[in-house]
Short mmCIF file of C-alpha atoms in Angstrom, two decimals:
data_model
loop_
_atom_site.label_atom_id
_atom_site.label_comp_id
_atom_site.label_asym_id
_atom_site.label_seq_id
_atom_site.Cartn_x
_atom_site.Cartn_y
_atom_site.Cartn_z
CA UNK A 1 -30.69 -1.84 3.68
CA UNK A 2 -32.02 -0.07 0.94
CA UNK A 3 -31.65 3.65 2.33
CA UNK A 4 -33.28 6.77 2.71
CA UNK A 5 -33.26 9.28 5.22
CA UNK A 6 -34.30 7.93 8.49
CA UNK A 7 -35.93 5.06 11.27
CA UNK A 8 -39.28 2.03 11.16
CA UNK A 9 -40.91 3.20 9.78
CA UNK A 10 -39.06 2.24 10.00
CA UNK A 11 -40.14 7.02 9.00
CA UNK A 12 -41.41 7.61 5.19
CA UNK A 13 -44.96 9.19 5.55
CA UNK A 14 -43.67 9.06 9.27
CA UNK A 15 -41.06 11.38 8.81
CA UNK A 16 -42.09 13.48 11.93
CA UNK A 17 -42.20 10.55 13.85
CA UNK A 18 -38.82 9.75 13.17
CA UNK A 19 -37.92 12.40 15.42
CA UNK A 20 -36.37 10.05 17.94
CA UNK A 21 -34.20 7.94 15.56
CA UNK A 22 -30.52 8.34 15.19
CA UNK A 23 -30.08 5.97 12.33
CA UNK A 24 -31.37 5.96 8.56
CA UNK A 25 -34.63 5.04 7.30
CA UNK A 26 -33.95 1.72 6.03
CA UNK A 27 -30.64 1.86 7.45
CA UNK A 28 -28.77 -1.05 8.68
CA UNK A 29 -29.29 -0.93 12.16
CA UNK A 30 -32.71 -0.79 14.08
CA UNK A 31 -33.64 2.42 15.05
CA UNK A 32 -34.45 3.61 18.58
CA UNK A 33 -38.35 3.64 18.26
CA UNK A 34 -39.73 4.48 14.79
CA UNK A 35 -42.36 7.19 15.26
CA UNK A 36 -45.16 4.64 14.68
CA UNK A 37 -44.02 1.71 14.92
CA UNK A 38 -42.29 -0.56 17.36
CA UNK A 39 -38.63 -1.34 17.56
CA UNK A 40 -36.51 -3.63 19.78
CA UNK A 41 -35.86 -2.94 23.44
CA UNK A 42 -32.58 -0.83 24.04
CA UNK A 43 -32.47 -3.61 26.90
CA UNK A 44 -31.40 -6.17 25.08
CA UNK A 45 -27.80 -5.64 23.34
CA UNK A 46 -28.02 -8.72 21.73
CA UNK A 47 -31.22 -7.58 19.72
CA UNK A 48 -29.48 -4.22 18.87
CA UNK A 49 -26.69 -3.81 16.21
CA UNK A 50 -25.61 -0.56 18.04
CA UNK A 51 -22.79 -1.32 20.72
CA UNK A 52 -22.65 1.26 23.17
CA UNK A 53 -19.22 3.20 23.73
CA UNK A 54 -17.71 4.96 26.65
CA UNK A 55 -16.86 7.69 23.97
CA UNK A 56 -20.34 8.22 22.42
CA UNK A 57 -20.99 11.78 21.07
CA UNK A 58 -23.38 13.54 23.13
CA UNK A 59 -24.89 17.08 22.44
CA UNK A 60 -24.51 19.42 25.61
CA UNK A 61 -27.59 18.99 28.06
CA UNK A 62 -29.20 22.66 28.23
CA UNK A 63 -32.45 22.58 29.54
CA UNK A 64 -35.04 25.39 28.47
CA UNK A 65 -35.35 28.48 30.12
CA UNK A 66 -39.29 27.90 31.41
CA UNK A 67 -39.76 25.76 34.25
CA UNK A 68 -40.80 22.37 34.07
CA UNK A 69 -43.90 23.13 36.14
CA UNK A 70 -44.77 26.03 33.57
CA UNK A 71 -44.68 23.79 30.99
CA UNK A 72 -46.66 21.13 32.22
CA UNK A 73 -49.51 23.74 33.41
CA UNK A 74 -49.19 24.83 29.60
CA UNK A 75 -49.61 21.46 28.46
CA UNK A 76 -52.23 20.63 30.80
CA UNK A 77 -54.40 23.27 29.39
CA UNK A 78 -53.62 21.92 25.57
CA UNK A 79 -54.66 18.38 27.12
CA UNK A 80 -57.97 19.24 28.48
CA UNK A 81 -58.73 21.49 25.40
CA UNK A 82 -58.20 18.21 23.44
CA UNK A 83 -60.49 16.15 25.54
CA UNK A 84 -58.23 14.79 28.61
CA UNK A 85 -60.44 14.58 31.55
CA UNK A 86 -58.48 16.94 34.29
CA UNK A 87 -58.57 13.69 36.78
CA UNK A 88 -56.60 11.66 34.19
CA UNK A 89 -54.41 14.40 33.65
CA UNK A 90 -53.46 15.39 37.23
CA UNK A 91 -53.08 11.38 38.05
CA UNK A 92 -50.84 10.61 35.11
CA UNK A 93 -48.55 13.66 36.14
CA UNK A 94 -48.65 13.12 39.56
CA UNK A 95 -44.94 13.40 41.08
CA UNK A 96 -43.45 13.69 37.18
CA UNK A 97 -40.31 15.92 37.19
CA UNK A 98 -37.76 15.66 33.80
CA UNK A 99 -35.72 12.62 34.02
CA UNK A 100 -32.03 13.14 32.78
CA UNK A 101 -31.32 9.51 31.65
CA UNK A 102 -34.25 10.06 29.01
CA UNK A 103 -32.20 13.23 27.69
CA UNK A 104 -28.84 11.62 27.48
CA UNK A 105 -30.23 8.41 25.75
CA UNK A 106 -32.03 11.02 23.14
CA UNK A 107 -28.74 12.99 22.64
CA UNK A 108 -26.38 9.92 22.34
CA UNK A 109 -24.85 9.07 19.29
CA UNK A 110 -22.79 5.85 19.48
CA UNK A 111 -19.96 5.92 17.73
CA UNK A 112 -19.13 1.99 17.17
CA UNK A 113 -21.91 -0.29 15.66
CA UNK A 114 -21.59 -3.84 15.32
CA UNK A 115 -21.43 -5.85 11.97
CA UNK A 116 -24.67 -7.20 10.75
CA UNK A 117 -23.66 -10.77 11.01
CA UNK A 118 -23.02 -10.35 14.71
CA UNK A 119 -26.41 -8.59 15.12
CA UNK A 120 -28.03 -11.59 13.11
CA UNK A 121 -26.16 -14.01 15.22
CA UNK A 122 -27.60 -12.42 18.45
CA UNK A 123 -31.00 -11.95 17.19
CA UNK A 124 -31.29 -15.79 16.24
CA UNK A 125 -29.88 -17.03 19.24
CA UNK A 126 -30.18 -20.83 19.69
CA UNK A 127 -31.73 -19.69 22.91
CA UNK A 128 -34.39 -17.42 21.18
CA UNK A 129 -34.96 -20.43 19.00
CA UNK A 130 -35.85 -22.71 21.18
CA UNK A 131 -38.00 -20.32 23.02
CA UNK A 132 -40.07 -19.15 20.09
CA UNK A 133 -40.82 -22.94 19.23
CA UNK A 134 -41.93 -23.55 22.63
CA UNK A 135 -44.20 -20.54 23.06
CA UNK A 136 -45.54 -21.17 19.13
CA UNK A 137 -46.88 -24.76 20.79
CA UNK A 138 -48.02 -23.18 24.01
CA UNK A 139 -49.92 -20.63 22.14
CA UNK A 140 -50.95 -22.68 19.33
CA UNK A 141 -54.64 -21.92 19.49
CA UNK A 142 -54.30 -18.19 20.02
CA UNK A 143 -52.15 -18.15 17.13
CA UNK A 144 -54.63 -19.91 15.04
CA UNK A 145 -57.05 -17.56 15.74
CA UNK A 146 -54.80 -14.65 15.11
CA UNK A 147 -53.84 -15.97 11.97
CA UNK A 148 -57.53 -16.52 10.85
CA UNK A 149 -58.75 -13.14 12.01
CA UNK A 150 -55.73 -11.15 10.68
CA UNK A 151 -54.36 -13.18 7.74
CA UNK A 152 -50.52 -12.84 9.53
CA UNK A 153 -48.31 -15.76 9.49
CA UNK A 154 -47.48 -16.78 13.53
CA UNK A 155 -43.62 -17.59 12.43
CA UNK A 156 -42.64 -13.84 11.90
CA UNK A 157 -45.15 -12.55 14.51
CA UNK A 158 -43.38 -14.74 17.15
CA UNK A 159 -40.25 -13.55 15.89
CA UNK A 160 -40.94 -10.12 16.27
CA UNK A 161 -42.53 -10.87 19.74
CA UNK A 162 -39.05 -11.99 20.54
CA UNK A 163 -37.20 -9.30 18.99
CA UNK A 164 -38.95 -6.63 20.54
CA UNK A 165 -39.01 -7.74 24.08
CA UNK A 166 -37.42 -11.28 24.16
CA UNK A 167 -41.14 -12.50 24.24
CA UNK A 168 -42.40 -10.24 27.01
CA UNK A 169 -39.37 -10.70 29.31
CA UNK A 170 -37.73 -6.96 28.70
CA UNK A 171 -40.52 -4.43 28.14
CA UNK A 172 -38.38 -1.35 29.77
CA UNK A 173 -39.01 -0.02 33.09
CA UNK A 174 -39.37 3.57 32.52
CA UNK A 175 -42.51 5.52 33.17
CA UNK A 176 -44.09 6.32 29.38
CA UNK A 177 -45.83 9.32 30.96
CA UNK A 178 -42.65 10.84 32.27
CA UNK A 179 -40.07 9.69 29.37
CA UNK A 180 -42.40 11.49 26.80
CA UNK A 181 -43.03 14.28 29.26
CA UNK A 182 -39.43 15.00 29.17
CA UNK A 183 -38.76 14.51 25.46
CA UNK A 184 -41.50 17.25 25.18
CA UNK A 185 -40.30 19.52 27.75
CA UNK A 186 -36.44 19.74 26.83
CA UNK A 187 -37.16 20.89 23.54
CA UNK A 188 -35.11 19.75 20.87
CA UNK A 189 -37.60 17.87 18.75
CA UNK A 190 -40.76 18.51 21.08
CA UNK A 191 -43.63 17.54 18.16
CA UNK A 192 -43.18 13.68 18.03
CA UNK A 193 -43.29 13.71 21.93
CA UNK A 194 -46.29 15.98 22.49
CA UNK A 195 -48.56 13.84 20.14
CA UNK A 196 -47.38 10.59 21.99
CA UNK A 197 -47.90 12.04 25.04
CA UNK A 198 -51.64 12.99 24.05
CA UNK A 199 -51.93 9.59 23.02
CA UNK A 200 -50.64 8.07 26.22
CA UNK A 201 -53.22 10.33 28.37
CA UNK A 202 -55.70 9.00 25.91
CA UNK A 203 -54.85 5.24 26.90
CA UNK A 204 -55.12 5.95 30.41
CA UNK A 205 -58.62 7.75 29.91
CA UNK A 206 -59.72 4.65 28.20
CA UNK A 207 -58.54 2.52 31.23
CA UNK A 208 -56.33 0.09 29.30
CA UNK A 209 -54.01 0.75 31.87
CA UNK A 210 -53.05 2.30 35.24
CA UNK A 211 -50.32 5.33 35.16
CA UNK A 212 -47.93 3.37 37.50
CA UNK A 213 -47.96 0.27 34.89
CA UNK A 214 -47.70 2.44 31.96
CA UNK A 215 -43.83 1.37 31.70
CA UNK A 216 -41.67 1.31 28.59
CA UNK A 217 -38.59 2.36 26.74
CA UNK A 218 -36.93 5.91 26.95
CA UNK A 219 -38.51 6.66 23.80
CA UNK A 220 -42.04 5.64 25.36
CA UNK A 221 -42.36 2.23 23.32
CA UNK A 222 -44.63 -0.08 25.68
CA UNK A 223 -45.75 -3.32 26.37
CA UNK A 224 -44.50 -7.13 24.75
CA UNK A 225 -44.68 -5.87 21.23
CA UNK A 226 -43.10 -2.21 22.30
CA UNK A 227 -45.98 0.02 20.28
CA UNK A 228 -45.56 3.79 20.95
CA UNK A 229 -48.77 5.14 21.95
CA UNK A 230 -50.30 6.35 18.86
CA UNK A 231 -49.74 2.79 17.02
CA UNK A 232 -50.95 1.61 20.09
CA UNK A 233 -54.33 3.61 19.83
CA UNK A 234 -54.62 2.66 15.90
CA UNK A 235 -53.71 -0.48 16.06
CA UNK A 236 -53.60 -2.36 19.69
CA UNK A 237 -56.76 -5.03 20.19
CA UNK A 238 -58.30 -6.68 22.80
CA UNK A 239 -58.06 -10.53 21.82
CA UNK A 240 -58.78 -12.05 24.85
CA UNK A 241 -61.73 -10.61 25.41
CA UNK A 242 -61.45 -8.76 29.05
CA UNK A 243 -62.27 -5.64 27.62
CA UNK A 244 -58.78 -3.96 27.84
CA UNK A 245 -56.08 -3.66 25.32
CA UNK A 246 -53.43 -4.83 27.54
CA UNK A 247 -50.08 -5.70 25.56
CA UNK A 248 -48.11 -5.64 28.80
CA UNK A 249 -49.30 -8.50 30.45
CA UNK A 250 -51.49 -10.30 27.86
CA UNK A 251 -49.55 -12.12 25.45
CA UNK A 252 -52.80 -12.48 23.39
CA UNK A 253 -53.27 -8.84 22.93
CA UNK A 254 -49.79 -8.15 22.35
CA UNK A 255 -49.35 -10.78 19.49
CA UNK A 256 -52.68 -9.77 17.69
CA UNK A 257 -52.07 -5.86 18.27
CA UNK A 258 -48.87 -6.48 16.14
CA UNK A 259 -50.55 -8.92 13.64
CA UNK A 260 -53.26 -5.78 13.23
CA UNK A 261 -50.13 -3.62 12.67
CA UNK A 262 -48.66 -6.01 10.03
CA UNK A 263 -52.24 -6.32 8.22
CA UNK A 264 -52.33 -2.64 8.03
CA UNK A 265 -49.01 -2.73 6.31
CA UNK A 266 -50.02 -5.15 3.70
CA UNK A 267 -48.99 -8.48 4.94
CA UNK A 268 -49.48 -11.40 2.57
CA UNK A 269 -50.32 -14.40 4.42
CA UNK A 270 -47.85 -17.81 3.39
CA UNK A 271 -45.25 -15.53 1.00
CA UNK A 272 -41.89 -15.41 2.57
CA UNK A 273 -40.22 -12.06 3.17
CA UNK A 274 -36.68 -12.80 2.06
CA UNK A 275 -35.32 -15.55 -0.04
CA UNK A 276 -31.54 -16.53 0.00
CA UNK A 277 -30.00 -16.04 -3.70
CA UNK A 278 -26.91 -16.60 -5.14
CA UNK A 279 -25.73 -14.26 -8.21
CA UNK A 280 -24.12 -14.92 -11.23
CA UNK A 281 -20.38 -13.60 -12.15
CA UNK A 282 -20.28 -10.49 -13.46
CA UNK A 283 -23.65 -9.41 -11.92
CA UNK A 284 -24.19 -5.59 -11.61
CA UNK A 285 -24.33 -5.03 -8.10
CA UNK A 286 -25.69 -1.49 -8.66
CA UNK A 287 -29.00 -3.34 -9.06
CA UNK A 288 -29.25 -3.91 -5.33
CA UNK A 289 -31.18 -0.63 -4.62
CA UNK A 290 -34.33 -0.65 -2.70
CA UNK A 291 -35.86 1.74 -5.38
CA UNK A 292 -35.21 -0.98 -8.11
CA UNK A 293 -38.05 -3.40 -8.00
CA UNK A 294 -38.58 -6.36 -10.52
CA UNK A 295 -40.80 -9.51 -10.63
CA UNK A 296 -38.81 -12.51 -9.12
CA UNK A 297 -39.04 -13.81 -12.83
CA UNK A 298 -37.11 -11.02 -14.06
CA UNK A 299 -34.54 -11.11 -11.46
CA UNK A 300 -34.53 -14.94 -12.30
CA UNK A 301 -34.09 -13.84 -16.12
CA UNK A 302 -30.90 -11.88 -14.85
CA UNK A 303 -29.16 -15.23 -13.88
CA UNK A 304 -30.13 -14.94 -10.04
CA UNK A 305 -30.62 -18.37 -8.55
CA UNK A 306 -33.42 -18.31 -6.14
CA UNK A 307 -34.23 -21.81 -5.16
CA UNK A 308 -37.03 -23.64 -4.96
CA UNK A 309 -38.63 -21.34 -2.45
CA UNK A 310 -39.49 -19.27 -5.19
CA UNK A 311 -41.66 -21.54 -7.59
CA UNK A 312 -44.84 -19.93 -6.78
CA UNK A 313 -43.32 -16.52 -6.68
CA UNK A 314 -42.64 -15.40 -10.09
CA UNK A 315 -44.75 -12.24 -10.64
CA UNK A 316 -44.15 -11.06 -6.96
CA UNK A 317 -42.21 -7.57 -6.78
CA UNK A 318 -38.55 -7.82 -4.96
CA UNK A 319 -35.76 -5.75 -4.36
CA UNK A 320 -32.20 -7.04 -4.13
CA UNK A 321 -30.57 -7.05 -0.94
CA UNK A 322 -26.98 -6.88 -0.29
CA UNK A 323 -26.56 -6.33 3.84
CA UNK A 324 -22.63 -6.72 3.94
CA UNK A 325 -22.05 -5.62 0.15
CA UNK A 326 -21.07 -7.76 -2.76
CA UNK A 327 -18.95 -10.35 -0.56
CA UNK A 328 -21.75 -11.30 1.66
CA UNK A 329 -25.20 -13.16 1.41
CA UNK A 330 -27.66 -11.81 -0.94
CA UNK A 331 -31.20 -11.74 -0.59
CA UNK A 332 -34.71 -11.02 -2.45
CA UNK A 333 -36.78 -9.02 -0.39
CA UNK A 334 -40.59 -8.93 -0.97
CA UNK A 335 -43.78 -7.32 0.25
CA UNK A 336 -43.84 -8.73 3.54
CA UNK A 337 -40.06 -7.59 4.25
CA UNK A 338 -41.48 -4.16 3.48
CA UNK A 339 -44.25 -4.81 5.89
CA UNK A 340 -41.72 -5.57 8.31
CA UNK A 341 -39.48 -2.21 7.62
CA UNK A 342 -42.86 -0.51 8.36
CA UNK A 343 -42.47 -2.15 11.72
CA UNK A 344 -38.95 -0.87 12.44
CA UNK A 345 -37.19 0.88 9.48
CA UNK A 346 -34.09 -1.44 9.31
CA UNK A 347 -33.06 -4.01 7.04
CA UNK A 348 -31.00 -5.66 9.54
CA UNK A 349 -34.12 -6.18 11.80
CA UNK A 350 -36.22 -7.08 8.76
CA UNK A 351 -34.00 -9.81 7.87
CA UNK A 352 -33.61 -10.72 11.40
CA UNK A 353 -37.46 -11.25 11.67
CA UNK A 354 -37.53 -13.22 8.45
CA UNK A 355 -34.82 -15.55 9.26
CA UNK A 356 -35.71 -16.16 12.88
CA UNK A 357 -39.32 -16.96 11.48
CA UNK A 358 -37.58 -19.40 9.29
CA UNK A 359 -35.33 -20.90 12.38
CA UNK A 360 -38.55 -21.64 13.99
CA UNK A 361 -39.57 -24.20 10.82
CA UNK A 362 -36.20 -25.63 10.79
CA UNK A 363 -35.00 -23.25 7.89
CA UNK A 364 -33.43 -19.55 7.96
CA UNK A 365 -29.38 -21.34 7.87
CA UNK A 366 -27.48 -19.01 5.72
CA UNK A 367 -25.60 -20.61 2.73
CA UNK A 368 -23.19 -17.54 2.14
CA UNK A 369 -20.41 -16.50 4.17
CA UNK A 370 -19.98 -13.06 5.76
CA UNK A 371 -16.99 -11.00 5.14
CA UNK A 372 -15.64 -11.16 8.85
CA UNK A 373 -12.35 -9.65 7.77
CA UNK A 374 -14.37 -5.97 7.46
CA UNK A 375 -15.18 -4.42 10.29
CA UNK A 376 -18.12 -1.46 10.10
CA UNK A 377 -17.11 2.27 9.62
CA UNK A 378 -17.45 4.10 12.98
CA UNK A 379 -20.06 7.28 13.08
CA UNK A 380 -16.99 9.68 12.86
CA UNK A 381 -15.54 7.56 9.84
CA UNK A 382 -18.95 7.58 8.25
CA UNK A 383 -19.14 11.47 8.56
CA UNK A 384 -15.79 11.81 7.04
CA UNK A 385 -16.96 9.10 4.09
CA UNK A 386 -19.66 11.24 3.18
CA UNK A 387 -17.84 14.85 3.37
CA UNK A 388 -15.06 13.12 1.07
CA UNK A 389 -17.57 11.74 -1.22
CA UNK A 390 -18.74 15.52 -1.19
CA UNK A 391 -15.26 16.68 -1.83
CA UNK A 392 -15.15 14.46 -4.62
CA UNK A 393 -18.07 15.82 -6.37
CA UNK A 394 -20.68 13.41 -5.34
CA UNK A 395 -23.85 14.32 -3.14
CA UNK A 396 -24.41 12.12 -0.49
CA UNK A 397 -26.43 14.49 1.47
CA UNK A 398 -25.51 16.20 4.81
CA UNK A 399 -22.63 14.46 6.58
CA UNK A 400 -24.49 13.21 9.29
CA UNK A 401 -22.87 9.43 9.67
CA UNK A 402 -26.08 8.06 8.51
CA UNK A 403 -25.81 5.67 5.33
CA UNK A 404 -28.84 6.66 3.35
CA UNK A 405 -30.35 6.41 -0.14
CA UNK A 406 -28.33 9.41 -1.01
CA UNK A 407 -25.01 8.27 0.39
CA UNK A 408 -25.45 4.88 -1.21
CA UNK A 409 -25.58 6.37 -4.73
CA UNK A 410 -22.93 8.39 -4.27
CA UNK A 411 -20.88 5.59 -3.26
CA UNK A 412 -22.19 3.64 -6.01
CA UNK A 413 -20.70 6.33 -8.45
CA UNK A 414 -17.54 6.54 -6.66
CA UNK A 415 -17.19 2.90 -6.79
CA UNK A 416 -18.03 2.78 -10.46
CA UNK A 417 -15.14 5.25 -11.16
CA UNK A 418 -12.77 2.97 -9.43
CA UNK A 419 -14.24 -0.01 -11.36
CA UNK A 420 -15.14 -1.63 -8.12
CA UNK A 421 -18.26 -3.78 -7.82
CA UNK A 422 -20.74 -0.87 -7.47
CA UNK A 423 -22.74 -2.37 -4.37
CA UNK A 424 -23.30 0.92 -2.69
CA UNK A 425 -21.62 -0.64 0.71
CA UNK A 426 -19.55 1.59 2.67
CA UNK A 427 -15.96 0.29 3.91
CA UNK A 428 -12.70 1.17 5.34
CA UNK A 429 -11.06 0.23 1.92
CA UNK A 430 -13.15 2.54 0.29
CA UNK A 431 -12.74 5.34 3.01
CA UNK A 432 -9.16 4.78 2.28
CA UNK A 433 -9.26 5.54 -1.33
CA UNK A 434 -10.96 8.61 -0.54
CA UNK A 435 -8.28 9.82 1.88
CA UNK A 436 -5.81 9.22 -0.64
CA UNK A 437 -7.99 11.55 -3.31
CA UNK A 438 -8.12 9.01 -6.05
#
């Protein structure tokens, strides 16, 4: 969506945390687990626009020279010096060995991605809509109390619940301690994993969960709302009053914890996250930039048609989002969209949460069509695009296959040179033009 370097969190002030991300901050596809906020589980292909490929590029697996037991002993001394009880550490690490599947997942770089419309169709499936509607009725009293305490609307909250774990059905089955210990030991990007591993030990020491039940994704995301340990420690709450913050088996705790996170991220109750809009002919598509924020009334003055939902939002700050370029649907995204991005720094994810929440109320149907005749560029094609833009005199940044803010700015400049709509959207036609040296 917007762009800048790297995942959820989305990774802005969480730059260090973005260590585990393969995609751009505010990139189009959800990241693998932001450094401080939750993300969609890898166990749900329908919820992730990243399609696995037998040809996924992987870095060679070279393990550190130091043995795992030597690393563990050094880490034990560090943990104990930070206040972890020896018994807590020894119980947590009993039988723990490196997990090769975690290293493989951390280093894989999928070659192909799904188009945003396919991602949204999977995320907003009829089953997920019906299930969410039923759960909103079932948990109405809890959601009433959460809204009153945290000021976060139930619809996007339940949508996040559905996106993160399919309403608690898929939370990951890997030992969080083993996954994080593997990531901290193998040494490619240890700082994030070290911090999360210490935080996980603090959770165990607090008594909220036992080591055998602290399960999650390969990247250490846990529970029904897929919190990483540091986010858990700062935002998890005991909402059902049993004395434990249990985001694994207590839906009340999980939902309230997510609400607490959104509240801290600036959620504004009663306001939409995104508005479907129509753009006038001759519109300057270069305005679709996350860094350009205007009051809704100013967008309207530029000819952007917002519909009746924007009647009370004229003074609210909004940016224009074109998730599939100028040929696809257009949205004005507001503060609540940015709050969702802090949960998972992906515009596709934030848009899915927004639309899914609206679908619970019978809204959220798109009025514009997607450019289904286009396919997204593969990772190697995105790298080629960046290299070609550099050769053409633009500055897209490092050729890493991540379409971030700098790459989109470079694309806009090249599109303007060609006399094309400067929407900053990478596609095959653009790459072909670069290949021809125009």
